[in-house]
Amino acid sequence: MKVDFRRLGLGVAAPVLAIVVALVLTTLILLVAGDPVLAVWQVLFKVPLPRQIVAIVNEATVLYLSAVAVAIGFKMNLFNIGVDGQYRIASFAAAVFAGAHFLPGWLNIIVAILVSMLTGAVWALIAGVLKVTRGVSEVISTIMLNYIATYLVAFMLRGAAVKVEGSNATSTQILAEDSRVPGISISWLANTSNKVYGLVLLAILIGFLYWFVLAKTRFGFDLRATGQSESAAVASGVNVKRMIVTSMVLSGAAAGLIGMPLLFGQDYAYGDTVQAGLGFAGMSVALLGRNHPIGMAVSALLWGYLNQLSNGLQIGAGVSDRLVLIIQGIIVLSVVVAYEVVRRARQRLEQGRVARELAMQAAPATKEVAA
Amino acid sequence: MSAALFAQPTSLEPLAVELTGITKRFPGVVANRDISLQVRKGTIHAIVGENGAGKSTLMKILYGVQAPDEGTIAINGAPVHLKSPTEAIRAGIGMVFQHFMLADNFTVLENVVLGAEKLYGIGDAARAQIRKISDDYGLRVEPDDLVADLGVGDRQRIEILKVLYRGAKILILDEPTAVLVPQEVTELFSNLRDLKAEGLTVIFISHKLDEVLSVADDITVIRRGTTVAAVDPKKVTARQLAELMVGSELPSPQTEESTVTDEVRLELRGVSLAGHGQAKVLDNIDLVIHAGEILGIAGVEGNGQAELVETVIGMRRPDAGQVLLEGSEITGAGVREIRQAGVGYIPEDRHRHGLLLEAPLWENMILGHQTEAPNVKGPLIDAKAAKADTEQVVTKFDVRTPSILVTAGSLSGGNQQKLIVGREMSHKPRVLIAAHPTRGVDVGAQAAIWDLIKAARREGMAVLLISADLEELVGLSDTIVVILRGKLSGQFDPDVVTREQLGAAMTGADQEDE
């Protein structure tokens, strides 16, 4: 198949532009604040150490799953802000289920992952049903459901928690050895004993499924059509209400996967120290990656890279590592603008190109008439 | 009234508008090339041309929306450089757009003064000025009426008044008759003649040639972005004008001998649809379309045509009545089921309902037929087959495009419409719903689409045709039904009906007379 380099170039132009804008603006912020600009960039642009590479990949794995969950909604013009709540309540359910060890080894892991997907899906379903039956904006309902999820999980965690001697951390039952997903060693690639989450393979599989369903199936076509033009989709026979509910459920199920690499590859339990905000980070990653399966992978890695290298900011440059949040924020803001600019440019270019090629085809014919 | 004026040489007086050598390029296309236009003061000057010929670009240049790359504009003999509509208004040029820009919940006065508050304030002075303009030009506009209560003709006169209020001496009207019924057109033309009598200049853009011939003093023809002729309407026929426009002979819709059979394809029994208020949007509609029959629905827009179409295709559920396709009931079925059962749909608004503008042509060929061969294999999209099918349709239906991979939005309106018509036809529907199938397409595409619909009828398709173009309705239909306020109010034989009869039925004037 022929690759359209012009399209590809335009596609890459926007995120690159956004990153450049972010770097320039951050530099200005640093200058205004009187912080050492050079030192900051030296820290952030260092080649990551082997153990950092592992950490970047691990963080990207989780962010990628989150981005896919968000992107399923985005593709339909649905703003599932609730990925954050969905993954936490789903992870909790999975941790409780897996911690009970009803099933042996791998079976326990697989069923627990399914439990997590189901929980996330049900939590998202609430917002979907509210939208199609009562016309409640999914933005509002999912924000509210995030709060409910936070406190519901905190409340249930107290009931489900297991006391650990000598620690006041609250968490679910720690998983047995055989219910853990072993990491993948990359010592052949880089000199580190740290391991990449085994479930990085799950993220790759999900990315492939996401691409396959959207690009190759009838369902994916209906979903994309609805996102591009709801009115045209309705006229083509898409049942938009059913589509909204289905895509919310799929988005929630994908959100259920976000916590799985952490649960089975790092924490082995769900506790009050679990990382929050991954759902929102996923939105940024999806926006930068343009809901594209590979684009989101690249932007998840970029996010992971920035997060990891920012750890050295305080020591290396005397600047708070929160600076990275500013950079990420500016990237997202500028990428939204840049995509719109590129979209219009692309439209204009293509219209011009079509007109030009048609004029060239028509030119000989015109001459005949003139003669 | 202007015959005497017309005959006199006007070379002493400067021209109201003179364009010389205007060229405007867009990336990859030349929209206007070496345009020259001379508009005499105090005349109605028509600019005719196909859609896409460059009329709208020319008007945007004249109204200061776009600057020409080359060429000069002179107003009343003085060269000007119009950089914005504000400057155009200052130079005395006003534009009446095809789509009205009025706030429904404002009064006429409020709409007129909006954005021009500095001229006469917003109170009694403005009201008096509006009355004065209205009286001077016979516009019959009442400043304190609420716009929401007014009809299309009234709204258009308000738009004209808005422009005059801002001091325009040269008025540009973009396809002003597109939204009017015949009686309203007559009235508009009398308004235009009044404006002319008062010394104003009117530039009138249209592609309805008989109208142009009846009202214009001079005609300039545009083809492929350039002015090809300036003609005197008294010395040219509609046919000659049309040939100047398209550069070749053109067909008109003429039905051949009847192909109507007695096989009922689509039947509506007592279909009603409730509206927001008390009035029903559709009120007890009964109609039957047979195989090989084209049933035309005439009506002023907004009388239930769109709702009728959406009910048949399944986008709305009727509150009462039945819809039957070949004898089996499809009332309340989903759009997909109805399409699969063999109903093709050419929507009124191709951008909203017919296409995914940012998707490639071949994906647009799948749209509406997501479950039908050759587009799918089980639950999967068969891109290869769909692309091959698209290539075929593009060739067979003469969709002018360099490739099937370009987005639908980059094609011209006529080619977009041909793609939609080709898509629907290629699935061999039992019933075709064609809502305004040639709206906004050029004459060439229009003739092609007419031919396709006629060919489908010969092959025994049943067609429900909705159109605002009476010529199209009369030329294509076997039967014409008029819809008024949600009710079918009359049935006509297109071979004998006159425009006036149809117009009267469309406005309800025939009932008031009885």
Coordinates of C-alpha atoms in Angstrom, one line a residue, chain B residues 137-419:
Chain B
Y137 CA -39.5 51.9 -2.2
G138 CA -42.9 50.2 -1.5
L139 CA -41.4 47.6 0.8
R140 CA -44.4 47.4 3.1
V141 CA -42.3 46.8 6.2
E142 CA -43.8 47.5 9.6
P143 CA -41.0 48.3 12.1
D144 CA -42.6 46.8 15.1
D145 CA -43.6 43.4 13.7
L146 CA -41.8 40.5 15.3
V147 CA -39.6 38.8 12.7
A148 CA -40.7 35.3 13.9
D149 CA -44.3 36.1 12.7
L150 CA -43.2 37.0 9.2
G151 CA -43.0 35.0 6.1
V152 CA -40.1 34.5 3.7
G153 CA -41.0 37.3 1.4
D154 CA -41.3 39.8 4.3
R155 CA -38.0 38.7 5.6
Q156 CA -36.3 39.3 2.3
R157 CA -37.8 42.8 2.2
I158 CA -36.4 43.4 5.6
E159 CA -33.0 42.3 4.4
I160 CA -33.2 44.7 1.5
L161 CA -34.3 47.5 3.9
K162 CA -31.4 46.7 6.2
V163 CA -29.1 47.4 3.3
L164 CA -30.8 50.6 2.2
Y165 CA -30.9 51.8 5.8
R166 CA -27.1 51.6 5.8
G167 CA -27.1 53.9 2.9
A168 CA -26.4 51.5 0.0
K169 CA -26.9 52.8 -3.5
I170 CA -25.8 49.6 -5.1
L171 CA -27.5 46.4 -4.0
I172 CA -26.2 42.9 -4.6
L173 CA -28.8 40.2 -4.3
D174 CA -27.6 36.6 -4.2
E175 CA -30.1 34.2 -5.7
P176 CA -33.0 36.1 -4.1
T177 CA -35.7 34.0 -5.7
A178 CA -34.4 30.6 -4.5
V179 CA -36.6 30.7 -1.4
L180 CA -39.7 32.3 -2.9
V181 CA -42.9 31.0 -4.5
P182 CA -43.9 32.4 -7.9
Q183 CA -46.2 35.1 -6.4
E184 CA -43.5 36.3 -4.1
V185 CA -41.1 36.4 -7.0
T186 CA -43.4 38.7 -8.9
E187 CA -43.6 41.0 -5.9
L188 CA -39.9 41.0 -5.4
F189 CA -39.4 42.0 -9.0
S190 CA -41.8 44.9 -8.6
N191 CA -39.8 46.0 -5.5
L192 CA -36.6 45.9 -7.6
R193 CA -38.2 48.0 -10.3
D194 CA -39.2 50.5 -7.7
L195 CA -35.6 50.6 -6.4
K196 CA -34.4 51.2 -9.9
A197 CA -36.9 53.9 -10.5
E198 CA -35.5 55.7 -7.5
G199 CA -32.0 55.6 -9.1
L200 CA -30.5 52.7 -7.2
T201 CA -28.5 50.0 -8.9
V202 CA -29.3 46.4 -8.4
I203 CA -27.0 43.5 -9.2
F204 CA -28.9 40.3 -9.3
I205 CA -27.3 36.9 -9.2
S206 CA -29.3 34.0 -10.5
H207 CA -29.4 30.9 -12.5
K208 CA -33.1 31.0 -13.2
L209 CA -33.0 32.3 -16.7
D210 CA -36.7 33.2 -17.3
E211 CA -36.6 35.3 -14.2
V212 CA -33.5 37.0 -15.3
L213 CA -34.9 37.7 -18.7
S214 CA -38.1 39.2 -17.2
V215 CA -36.4 41.6 -14.8
A216 CA -32.9 42.5 -15.9
D217 CA -31.8 45.4 -18.0
D218 CA -28.4 43.9 -18.8
I219 CA -27.1 40.4 -18.4
T220 CA -23.5 39.3 -17.9
V221 CA -22.8 35.6 -18.3
I222 CA -20.0 33.9 -16.3
R223 CA -18.6 30.6 -17.2
R224 CA -15.6 28.8 -15.7
G225 CA -14.5 31.8 -13.7
T226 CA -14.6 34.4 -16.5
T227 CA -17.1 36.7 -18.1
V228 CA -18.0 35.2 -21.5
A229 CA -20.7 37.6 -22.7
A230 CA -22.7 40.7 -21.9
V231 CA -26.1 40.5 -23.5
D232 CA -29.2 42.5 -23.9
P233 CA -32.2 40.5 -22.5
K234 CA -34.4 41.7 -25.2
K235 CA -32.3 40.2 -27.9
V236 CA -31.7 36.8 -26.4
T237 CA -33.8 33.7 -25.5
A238 CA -33.5 31.6 -22.4
R239 CA -32.1 28.8 -24.4
Q240 CA -29.4 31.0 -25.9
L241 CA -28.5 32.3 -22.5
A242 CA -28.4 28.8 -21.0
E243 CA -26.1 27.7 -23.8
L244 CA -23.8 30.7 -23.1
M245 CA -23.8 29.5 -19.4
V246 CA -22.9 25.9 -20.0
G247 CA -21.0 26.3 -23.3
S248 CA -23.1 23.6 -24.9
E249 CA -26.6 22.5 -25.4
L250 CA -28.5 21.6 -22.4
P251 CA -31.5 19.3 -21.8
S252 CA -34.6 20.0 -19.8
P253 CA -36.5 17.6 -17.7
Q254 CA -39.1 16.0 -20.0
T255 CA -40.8 12.9 -19.0
E256 CA -41.3 10.3 -21.7
E257 CA -44.5 8.2 -22.0
S258 CA -45.9 7.0 -18.7
T259 CA -44.3 4.0 -17.1
V260 CA -46.6 3.9 -14.2
T261 CA -47.8 0.4 -13.3
D262 CA -50.5 -0.6 -10.8
E263 CA -48.0 -2.3 -8.5
V264 CA -48.1 -0.3 -5.2
R265 CA -44.6 0.2 -3.9
L266 CA -45.0 2.8 -1.1
E267 CA -48.2 3.6 0.6
L268 CA -48.9 6.0 3.5
R269 CA -52.2 5.7 5.3
G270 CA -53.3 8.5 7.6
V271 CA -49.8 9.4 8.7
S272 CA -49.7 12.1 11.3
L273 CA -46.9 13.6 13.2
A274 CA -47.3 15.9 16.2
G275 CA -45.5 19.2 16.3
H276 CA -44.3 21.3 19.3
G277 CA -47.5 23.4 19.4
Q278 CA -51.0 22.4 18.6
A279 CA -50.7 22.2 14.9
K280 CA -49.6 18.8 13.5
V281 CA -46.5 18.8 11.4
L282 CA -48.0 16.1 9.3
D283 CA -51.7 15.8 9.3
N284 CA -53.4 12.6 8.0
I285 CA -51.2 12.0 5.0
D286 CA -52.4 9.5 2.5
L287 CA -50.4 8.7 -0.6
V288 CA -49.6 5.9 -2.9
I289 CA -46.6 5.5 -5.2
H290 CA -46.5 2.8 -7.8
A291 CA -43.6 1.1 -9.5
G292 CA -42.4 3.2 -12.4
E293 CA -44.0 6.3 -11.0
I294 CA -42.5 9.6 -9.8
L295 CA -44.7 11.4 -7.3
G296 CA -43.7 15.0 -6.9
I297 CA -44.4 16.9 -3.7
A298 CA -44.6 20.7 -4.2
G299 CA -44.8 23.2 -1.4
V300 CA -43.2 26.2 0.2
E301 CA -40.4 25.0 2.4
G302 CA -41.2 24.2 6.0
N303 CA -44.7 22.8 5.3
G304 CA -43.8 19.3 6.4
Q305 CA -41.8 18.1 3.4
A306 CA -38.7 17.4 5.5
E307 CA -40.8 15.6 8.2
L308 CA -42.6 13.5 5.6
V309 CA -39.3 12.3 4.2
E310 CA -37.9 11.6 7.7
T311 CA -41.0 9.7 8.6
V312 CA -40.8 7.5 5.5
I313 CA -37.1 6.7 6.0
G314 CA -37.6 6.0 9.7
M315 CA -35.8 8.9 11.3
R316 CA -39.1 9.9 12.9
R317 CA -41.9 7.8 14.1
P318 CA -45.4 8.8 13.1
D319 CA -47.9 9.4 15.9
A320 CA -50.6 7.8 13.8
G321 CA -51.0 6.0 10.6
Q322 CA -49.1 3.4 8.7
V323 CA -46.3 3.3 6.2
L324 CA -46.2 0.3 3.9
L325 CA -43.4 -0.8 1.6
E326 CA -44.7 -3.2 -1.0
G327 CA -47.6 -4.1 1.2
S328 CA -45.6 -4.9 4.4
E329 CA -45.7 -2.5 7.2
I330 CA -42.5 -0.5 8.0
T331 CA -44.1 2.0 10.4
G332 CA -41.8 2.7 13.3
A333 CA -39.0 0.5 11.9
G334 CA -35.4 1.8 12.2
V335 CA -33.6 3.6 9.3
R336 CA -31.3 0.7 8.8
E337 CA -34.2 -1.8 8.4
I338 CA -36.0 0.5 6.1
R339 CA -33.0 1.0 3.9
Q340 CA -32.2 -2.7 3.9
A341 CA -35.8 -3.3 2.8
G342 CA -35.1 -1.3 -0.3
V343 CA -35.6 2.4 0.3
G344 CA -32.9 4.6 -1.2
Y345 CA -32.5 8.1 0.2
I346 CA -31.1 11.3 -1.4
P347 CA -31.3 13.7 1.5
E348 CA -32.2 17.3 1.3
D349 CA -29.0 18.5 3.0
R350 CA -26.2 16.4 1.6
H351 CA -23.6 17.9 4.1
R352 CA -25.7 17.1 7.1
H353 CA -27.4 13.8 6.1
G354 CA -25.6 12.5 3.1
L355 CA -21.9 12.6 3.5
L356 CA -19.0 12.4 5.9
L357 CA -17.2 15.3 4.6
E358 CA -13.8 14.4 6.1
A359 CA -13.9 10.8 5.1
P360 CA -12.7 9.5 1.7
L361 CA -15.1 8.9 -1.1
W362 CA -15.0 5.1 -0.7
E363 CA -16.1 5.3 2.9
N364 CA -18.9 7.6 1.9
M365 CA -20.0 4.9 -0.5
I366 CA -20.5 2.6 2.4
L367 CA -22.5 5.1 4.4
G368 CA -26.1 4.2 4.5
H369 CA -25.3 0.7 3.2
Q370 CA -23.1 -0.5 6.0
T371 CA -24.8 -3.9 6.1
E372 CA -25.1 -4.5 2.4
A373 CA -23.0 -6.1 -0.3
P374 CA -20.4 -5.4 -1.5
N375 CA -19.4 -3.2 1.5
V376 CA -19.2 -5.9 4.2
K377 CA -18.2 -9.4 4.8
G378 CA -19.9 -10.5 8.0
P379 CA -19.1 -8.0 10.7
L380 CA -16.1 -6.7 8.8
I381 CA -15.8 -3.9 6.3
D382 CA -14.7 -5.1 2.9
A383 CA -12.6 -2.1 1.9
K384 CA -11.3 -3.7 -1.3
A385 CA -14.8 -4.5 -2.6
A386 CA -16.1 -1.1 -1.5
K387 CA -13.3 0.7 -3.2
A388 CA -13.9 -1.3 -6.4
D389 CA -17.6 -0.4 -6.2
T390 CA -16.7 3.2 -5.7
E391 CA -14.5 3.2 -8.8
Q392 CA -17.4 1.8 -10.7
V393 CA -19.9 4.4 -9.4
V394 CA -17.5 7.2 -10.0
T395 CA -17.1 6.2 -13.6
K396 CA -20.7 5.3 -14.3
F397 CA -22.2 8.4 -12.7
D398 CA -19.5 10.7 -13.9
V399 CA -18.3 11.9 -10.5
R400 CA -15.4 14.2 -11.4
T401 CA -12.6 13.4 -8.9
P402 CA -9.0 12.7 -9.3
S403 CA -9.2 9.7 -7.0
I404 CA -11.6 7.8 -4.7
L405 CA -9.2 8.5 -1.8
V406 CA -9.9 12.2 -1.6
T407 CA -12.3 13.4 1.1
A408 CA -15.9 14.0 0.1
G409 CA -15.6 17.6 1.3
S410 CA -13.1 18.4 -1.4
L411 CA -15.5 17.7 -4.3
S412 CA -17.8 20.3 -5.8
G413 CA -21.5 20.2 -4.8
G414 CA -22.6 18.7 -8.1
N415 CA -20.1 15.9 -7.8
Q416 CA -20.9 15.2 -4.2
Q417 CA -24.6 14.9 -5.2
K418 CA -23.7 12.6 -8.2
L419 CA -21.8 10.4 -5.7

